[in-house]
Amino acid sequence: MQKIILDCDPGMDDALAIIAGLADKNINILGITTVAGNVELTHTTQNTLNLLKYLDHDIDVYSGIDKPLLRDLNTATEFHGETGMGDIELPSSVKKISNEYAEFYLKYAKEFPQEIELVAVGPLTNIAGALIKYPKLKDLLKGITIMGGSLCGGNITPHAEFNIYVDPEAANIVFNSGLEIKMIGLDATMKGYFAANELEEIREFNSKYSKATMEIFDAMFRVRGKIGMTNVVFHDTIALISAVYKDPFKFQEKIILVETDEKRGETVEHFQGNKILVAVDFNKEWFKNYLIKILK
Ligand code: BDR
Ligand code: CA
């Protein structure tokens, strides 16, 4: 079982990733940290707590940083709704949590040196902040898997993918940290898209995970239909599972630099710096079978 700490900004596709992470027996989520991104931090945190309560999982949650390192926060409410969960209203959790997320990383990384994969599926503010505060995390973590970036154009501007766009300075810190980095960007995740009728067999299953997945999947169509989107992409789930499954991915080693000026958030290949693994392709058929298997 791969030990994972998930850093996320739910956000509906983050919620899908949390569900998959809890449903998959090969993944051991030690805890979840929340960051500002798709919506404000108060919402990303509350959505995480509500979802965990709904799924009956009492795992540790820590809230992180409420805005990018050097910039104002840009949210994505047109894709995720005002609260981040579209028109879904889960019963509210009243659990009180701490904001000492970086100390949480350090505690677990010391307990399990080189065993924990940090999977970041929101802007990289928390991860950069923790690496600045505790540089020794670099020697204690196994690696960092990122949902973000693109070599094939953006989804929030023509150049940039959303997570990297929101906090490009944080992304540069993480990409150059010297840790083993896997960038699971749009080149791979855009292959994991489904039209509204493509996951019908999952609707027949009777597990709490299949039910929650399809409730969110349907809500994503309701919200995004309004802006003309006809597919749902499982960006964050795909990044999460890359920490465990390599077969459906094609990786290439590259040096990546993040633009911070006019083409803010663009991830470009560079000739000097830290080599990271970039996912350049992903197998949709494998993914559909995977979802069917874990959600049954
Ligand atoms: C990423 O941006 C966010 O809106 C999603 O949650 C995902 O992490 C995709 O570009
Ligand atoms: Ca996300």
PDB file of N, CA, C and O in Angstrom, residues 80-124:
ATOM      1  N   HIS A  80     -16.687  25.025 -10.762  1.00  0.00           N
ATOM      2  CA  HIS A  80     -16.951  24.259  -9.537  1.00  0.00           C
ATOM      3  C   HIS A  80     -18.119  24.795  -8.709  1.00  0.00           C
ATOM      4  O   HIS A  80     -18.444  24.225  -7.662  1.00  0.00           O
ATOM      5  N   GLY A  81     -18.729  25.913  -9.168  1.00  0.00           N
ATOM      6  CA  GLY A  81     -19.812  26.524  -8.393  1.00  0.00           C
ATOM      7  C   GLY A  81     -19.246  27.401  -7.275  1.00  0.00           C
ATOM      8  O   GLY A  81     -18.055  27.322  -6.964  1.00  0.00           O
ATOM      9  N   GLU A  82     -20.134  28.197  -6.649  1.00  0.00           N
ATOM     10  CA  GLU A  82     -19.686  29.178  -5.642  1.00  0.00           C
ATOM     11  C   GLU A  82     -19.014  28.521  -4.440  1.00  0.00           C
ATOM     12  O   GLU A  82     -18.074  29.053  -3.875  1.00  0.00           O
ATOM     13  N   THR A  83     -19.504  27.367  -4.029  1.00  0.00           N
ATOM     14  CA  THR A  83     -18.913  26.719  -2.838  1.00  0.00           C
ATOM     15  C   THR A  83     -17.869  25.671  -3.210  1.00  0.00           C
ATOM     16  O   THR A  83     -17.217  25.109  -2.349  1.00  0.00           O
ATOM     17  N   GLY A  84     -17.733  25.373  -4.491  1.00  0.00           N
ATOM     18  CA  GLY A  84     -16.751  24.375  -4.920  1.00  0.00           C
ATOM     19  C   GLY A  84     -17.344  23.009  -5.196  1.00  0.00           C
ATOM     20  O   GLY A  84     -16.697  22.154  -5.804  1.00  0.00           O
ATOM     21  N   MET A  85     -18.584  22.783  -4.736  1.00  0.00           N
ATOM     22  CA  MET A  85     -19.209  21.466  -4.928  1.00  0.00           C
ATOM     23  C   MET A  85     -20.452  21.568  -5.815  1.00  0.00           C
ATOM     24  O   MET A  85     -21.394  20.792  -5.663  1.00  0.00           O
ATOM     25  N   GLY A  86     -20.450  22.527  -6.736  1.00  0.00           N
ATOM     26  CA  GLY A  86     -21.579  22.679  -7.651  1.00  0.00           C
ATOM     27  C   GLY A  86     -22.845  22.945  -6.872  1.00  0.00           C
ATOM     28  O   GLY A  86     -22.854  23.779  -5.960  1.00  0.00           O
ATOM     29  N   ASP A  87     -23.913  22.199  -7.214  1.00  0.00           N
ATOM     30  CA  ASP A  87     -25.173  22.390  -6.485  1.00  0.00           C
ATOM     31  C   ASP A  87     -25.387  21.297  -5.441  1.00  0.00           C
ATOM     32  O   ASP A  87     -26.486  21.089  -4.947  1.00  0.00           O
ATOM     33  N   ILE A  88     -24.290  20.587  -5.096  1.00  0.00           N
ATOM     34  CA  ILE A  88     -24.418  19.519  -4.093  1.00  0.00           C
ATOM     35  C   ILE A  88     -24.309  20.117  -2.694  1.00  0.00           C
ATOM     36  O   ILE A  88     -23.414  20.912  -2.419  1.00  0.00           O
ATOM     37  N   GLU A  89     -25.213  19.710  -1.819  1.00  0.00           N
ATOM     38  CA  GLU A  89     -25.104  20.155  -0.418  1.00  0.00           C
ATOM     39  C   GLU A  89     -24.976  18.937   0.470  1.00  0.00           C
ATOM     40  O   GLU A  89     -25.962  18.264   0.761  1.00  0.00           O
ATOM     41  N   LEU A  90     -23.759  18.661   0.910  1.00  0.00           N
ATOM     42  CA  LEU A  90     -23.547  17.525   1.805  1.00  0.00           C
ATOM     43  C   LEU A  90     -23.838  17.975   3.233  1.00  0.00           C
ATOM     44  O   LEU A  90     -23.681  19.158   3.545  1.00  0.00           O
ATOM     45  N   PRO A  91     -24.219  17.032   4.108  1.00  0.00           N
ATOM     46  CA  PRO A  91     -24.403  17.401   5.517  1.00  0.00           C
ATOM     47  C   PRO A  91     -23.098  18.011   6.044  1.00  0.00           C
ATOM     48  O   PRO A  91     -22.012  17.542   5.715  1.00  0.00           O
ATOM     49  N   SER A  92     -23.248  19.057   6.853  1.00  0.00           N
ATOM     50  CA  SER A  92     -22.065  19.810   7.270  1.00  0.00           C
ATOM     51  C   SER A  92     -21.334  19.133   8.433  1.00  0.00           C
ATOM     52  O   SER A  92     -21.941  18.752   9.427  1.00  0.00           O
ATOM     53  N   SER A  93     -20.025  19.000   8.301  1.00  0.00           N
ATOM     54  CA  SER A  93     -19.208  18.463   9.396  1.00  0.00           C
ATOM     55  C   SER A  93     -18.867  19.603  10.339  1.00  0.00           C
ATOM     56  O   SER A  93     -18.597  20.725   9.906  1.00  0.00           O
ATOM     57  N   VAL A  94     -18.863  19.316  11.653  1.00  0.00           N
ATOM     58  CA  VAL A  94     -18.519  20.376  12.614  1.00  0.00           C
ATOM     59  C   VAL A  94     -17.134  20.131  13.203  1.00  0.00           C
ATOM     60  O   VAL A  94     -16.723  20.773  14.169  1.00  0.00           O
ATOM     61  N   LYS A  95     -16.390  19.201  12.600  1.00  0.00           N
ATOM     62  CA  LYS A  95     -15.060  18.860  13.106  1.00  0.00           C
ATOM     63  C   LYS A  95     -14.150  20.099  13.090  1.00  0.00           C
ATOM     64  O   LYS A  95     -14.127  20.846  12.116  1.00  0.00           O
ATOM     65  N   LYS A  96     -13.420  20.305  14.191  1.00  0.00           N
ATOM     66  CA  LYS A  96     -12.476  21.429  14.259  1.00  0.00           C
ATOM     67  C   LYS A  96     -11.085  20.898  13.904  1.00  0.00           C
ATOM     68  O   LYS A  96     -10.665  19.864  14.403  1.00  0.00           O
ATOM     69  N   ILE A  97     -10.378  21.650  13.066  1.00  0.00           N
ATOM     70  CA  ILE A  97      -9.060  21.171  12.643  1.00  0.00           C
ATOM     71  C   ILE A  97      -8.015  22.265  12.807  1.00  0.00           C
ATOM     72  O   ILE A  97      -8.344  23.429  12.956  1.00  0.00           O
ATOM     73  N   SER A  98      -6.748  21.846  12.745  1.00  0.00           N
ATOM     74  CA  SER A  98      -5.658  22.810  12.916  1.00  0.00           C
ATOM     75  C   SER A  98      -5.114  23.242  11.556  1.00  0.00           C
ATOM     76  O   SER A  98      -5.347  22.596  10.536  1.00  0.00           O
ATOM     77  N   ASN A  99      -4.370  24.349  11.551  1.00  0.00           N
ATOM     78  CA  ASN A  99      -3.748  24.797  10.298  1.00  0.00           C
ATOM     79  C   ASN A  99      -2.262  24.458  10.259  1.00  0.00           C
ATOM     80  O   ASN A  99      -1.518  25.004   9.462  1.00  0.00           O
ATOM     81  N   GLU A 100      -1.820  23.559  11.141  1.00  0.00           N
ATOM     82  CA  GLU A 100      -0.385  23.232  11.184  1.00  0.00           C
ATOM     83  C   GLU A 100      -0.070  22.126  10.181  1.00  0.00           C
ATOM     84  O   GLU A 100       0.451  21.057  10.514  1.00  0.00           O
ATOM     85  N   TYR A 101      -0.401  22.411   8.922  1.00  0.00           N
ATOM     86  CA  TYR A 101      -0.266  21.375   7.897  1.00  0.00           C
ATOM     87  C   TYR A 101       1.195  21.009   7.646  1.00  0.00           C
ATOM     88  O   TYR A 101       1.520  19.852   7.378  1.00  0.00           O
ATOM     89  N   ALA A 102       2.095  21.994   7.732  1.00  0.00           N
ATOM     90  CA  ALA A 102       3.510  21.712   7.428  1.00  0.00           C
ATOM     91  C   ALA A 102       4.109  20.823   8.518  1.00  0.00           C
ATOM     92  O   ALA A 102       4.927  19.929   8.233  1.00  0.00           O
ATOM     93  N   GLU A 103       3.688  21.040   9.760  1.00  0.00           N
ATOM     94  CA  GLU A 103       4.148  20.207  10.874  1.00  0.00           C
ATOM     95  C   GLU A 103       3.616  18.780  10.705  1.00  0.00           C
ATOM     96  O   GLU A 103       4.286  17.804  11.061  1.00  0.00           O
ATOM     97  N   PHE A 104       2.419  18.682  10.160  1.00  0.00           N
ATOM     98  CA  PHE A 104       1.836  17.356   9.882  1.00  0.00           C
ATOM     99  C   PHE A 104       2.693  16.605   8.851  1.00  0.00           C
ATOM    100  O   PHE A 104       3.019  15.428   9.024  1.00  0.00           O
ATOM    101  N   TYR A 105       3.104  17.315   7.776  1.00  0.00           N
ATOM    102  CA  TYR A 105       3.984  16.679   6.779  1.00  0.00           C
ATOM    103  C   TYR A 105       5.260  16.181   7.461  1.00  0.00           C
ATOM    104  O   TYR A 105       5.709  15.059   7.230  1.00  0.00           O
ATOM    105  N   LEU A 106       5.841  17.068   8.280  1.00  0.00           N
ATOM    106  CA  LEU A 106       7.138  16.747   8.881  1.00  0.00           C
ATOM    107  C   LEU A 106       7.026  15.549   9.823  1.00  0.00           C
ATOM    108  O   LEU A 106       7.869  14.649   9.800  1.00  0.00           O
ATOM    109  N   LYS A 107       5.979  15.550  10.633  1.00  0.00           N
ATOM    110  CA  LYS A 107       5.784  14.462  11.609  1.00  0.00           C
ATOM    111  C   LYS A 107       5.719  13.113  10.883  1.00  0.00           C
ATOM    112  O   LYS A 107       6.442  12.170  11.228  1.00  0.00           O
ATOM    113  N   TYR A 108       4.888  13.039   9.852  1.00  0.00           N
ATOM    114  CA  TYR A 108       4.744  11.761   9.143  1.00  0.00           C
ATOM    115  C   TYR A 108       5.984  11.410   8.320  1.00  0.00           C
ATOM    116  O   TYR A 108       6.375  10.244   8.228  1.00  0.00           O
ATOM    117  N   ALA A 109       6.620  12.420   7.746  1.00  0.00           N
ATOM    118  CA  ALA A 109       7.815  12.158   6.932  1.00  0.00           C
ATOM    119  C   ALA A 109       8.943  11.634   7.809  1.00  0.00           C
ATOM    120  O   ALA A 109       9.732  10.790   7.381  1.00  0.00           O
ATOM    121  N   LYS A 110       8.997  12.110   9.060  1.00  0.00           N
ATOM    122  CA  LYS A 110      10.026  11.595   9.981  1.00  0.00           C
ATOM    123  C   LYS A 110       9.692  10.167  10.410  1.00  0.00           C
ATOM    124  O   LYS A 110      10.571   9.335  10.593  1.00  0.00           O
ATOM    125  N   GLU A 111       8.416   9.904  10.572  1.00  0.00           N
ATOM    126  CA  GLU A 111       7.995   8.563  11.015  1.00  0.00           C
ATOM    127  C   GLU A 111       8.196   7.526   9.900  1.00  0.00           C
ATOM    128  O   GLU A 111       8.548   6.382  10.167  1.00  0.00           O
ATOM    129  N   PHE A 112       7.994   7.946   8.651  1.00  0.00           N
ATOM    130  CA  PHE A 112       8.125   7.019   7.512  1.00  0.00           C
ATOM    131  C   PHE A 112       9.064   7.614   6.461  1.00  0.00           C
ATOM    132  O   PHE A 112       8.629   7.975   5.367  1.00  0.00           O
ATOM    133  N   PRO A 113      10.376   7.720   6.782  1.00  0.00           N
ATOM    134  CA  PRO A 113      11.279   8.393   5.835  1.00  0.00           C
ATOM    135  C   PRO A 113      11.306   7.701   4.479  1.00  0.00           C
ATOM    136  O   PRO A 113      11.344   6.472   4.414  1.00  0.00           O
ATOM    137  N   GLN A 114      11.247   8.469   3.427  1.00  0.00           N
ATOM    138  CA  GLN A 114      11.317   7.995   2.027  1.00  0.00           C
ATOM    139  C   GLN A 114      10.149   7.106   1.617  1.00  0.00           C
ATOM    140  O   GLN A 114      10.201   6.429   0.609  1.00  0.00           O
ATOM    141  N   GLU A 115       9.091   7.104   2.428  1.00  0.00           N
ATOM    142  CA  GLU A 115       7.950   6.224   2.094  1.00  0.00           C
ATOM    143  C   GLU A 115       6.734   6.997   1.620  1.00  0.00           C
ATOM    144  O   GLU A 115       5.829   6.427   1.014  1.00  0.00           O
ATOM    145  N   ILE A 116       6.689   8.295   1.933  1.00  0.00           N
ATOM    146  CA  ILE A 116       5.446   9.041   1.659  1.00  0.00           C
ATOM    147  C   ILE A 116       5.536   9.822   0.358  1.00  0.00           C
ATOM    148  O   ILE A 116       6.478  10.564   0.119  1.00  0.00           O
ATOM    149  N   GLU A 117       4.512   9.631  -0.467  1.00  0.00           N
ATOM    150  CA  GLU A 117       4.371  10.437  -1.679  1.00  0.00           C
ATOM    151  C   GLU A 117       3.376  11.553  -1.353  1.00  0.00           C
ATOM    152  O   GLU A 117       2.259  11.289  -0.907  1.00  0.00           O
ATOM    153  N   LEU A 118       3.823  12.779  -1.556  1.00  0.00           N
ATOM    154  CA  LEU A 118       2.926  13.916  -1.392  1.00  0.00           C
ATOM    155  C   LEU A 118       2.259  14.138  -2.743  1.00  0.00           C
ATOM    156  O   LEU A 118       2.948  14.322  -3.744  1.00  0.00           O
ATOM    157  N   VAL A 119       0.943  14.073  -2.770  1.00  0.00           N
ATOM    158  CA  VAL A 119       0.236  14.256  -4.044  1.00  0.00           C
ATOM    159  C   VAL A 119      -0.516  15.588  -3.985  1.00  0.00           C
ATOM    160  O   VAL A 119      -1.398  15.768  -3.133  1.00  0.00           O
ATOM    161  N   ALA A 120      -0.143  16.513  -4.857  1.00  0.00           N
ATOM    162  CA  ALA A 120      -0.712  17.864  -4.821  1.00  0.00           C
ATOM    163  C   ALA A 120      -1.602  18.061  -6.035  1.00  0.00           C
ATOM    164  O   ALA A 120      -1.121  18.042  -7.167  1.00  0.00           O
ATOM    165  N   VAL A 121      -2.890  18.267  -5.806  1.00  0.00           N
ATOM    166  CA  VAL A 121      -3.828  18.416  -6.924  1.00  0.00           C
ATOM    167  C   VAL A 121      -4.515  19.785  -6.916  1.00  0.00           C
ATOM    168  O   VAL A 121      -5.586  19.960  -7.496  1.00  0.00           O
ATOM    169  N   GLY A 122      -3.879  20.722  -6.248  1.00  0.00           N
ATOM    170  CA  GLY A 122      -4.326  22.120  -6.275  1.00  0.00           C
ATOM    171  C   GLY A 122      -3.117  22.994  -6.564  1.00  0.00           C
ATOM    172  O   GLY A 122      -2.034  22.477  -6.885  1.00  0.00           O
ATOM    173  N   PRO A 123      -3.254  24.305  -6.442  1.00  0.00           N
ATOM    174  CA  PRO A 123      -2.081  25.184  -6.553  1.00  0.00           C
ATOM    175  C   PRO A 123      -1.005  24.747  -5.548  1.00  0.00           C
ATOM    176  O   PRO A 123      -1.320  24.191  -4.495  1.00  0.00           O
ATOM    177  N   LEU A 124       0.263  25.022  -5.863  1.00  0.00           N
ATOM    178  CA  LEU A 124       1.360  24.432  -5.081  1.00  0.00           C
ATOM    179  C   LEU A 124       1.790  25.273  -3.875  1.00  0.00           C
ATOM    180  O   LEU A 124       2.884  25.087  -3.336  1.00  0.00           O
TER     181      LEU A 124
END
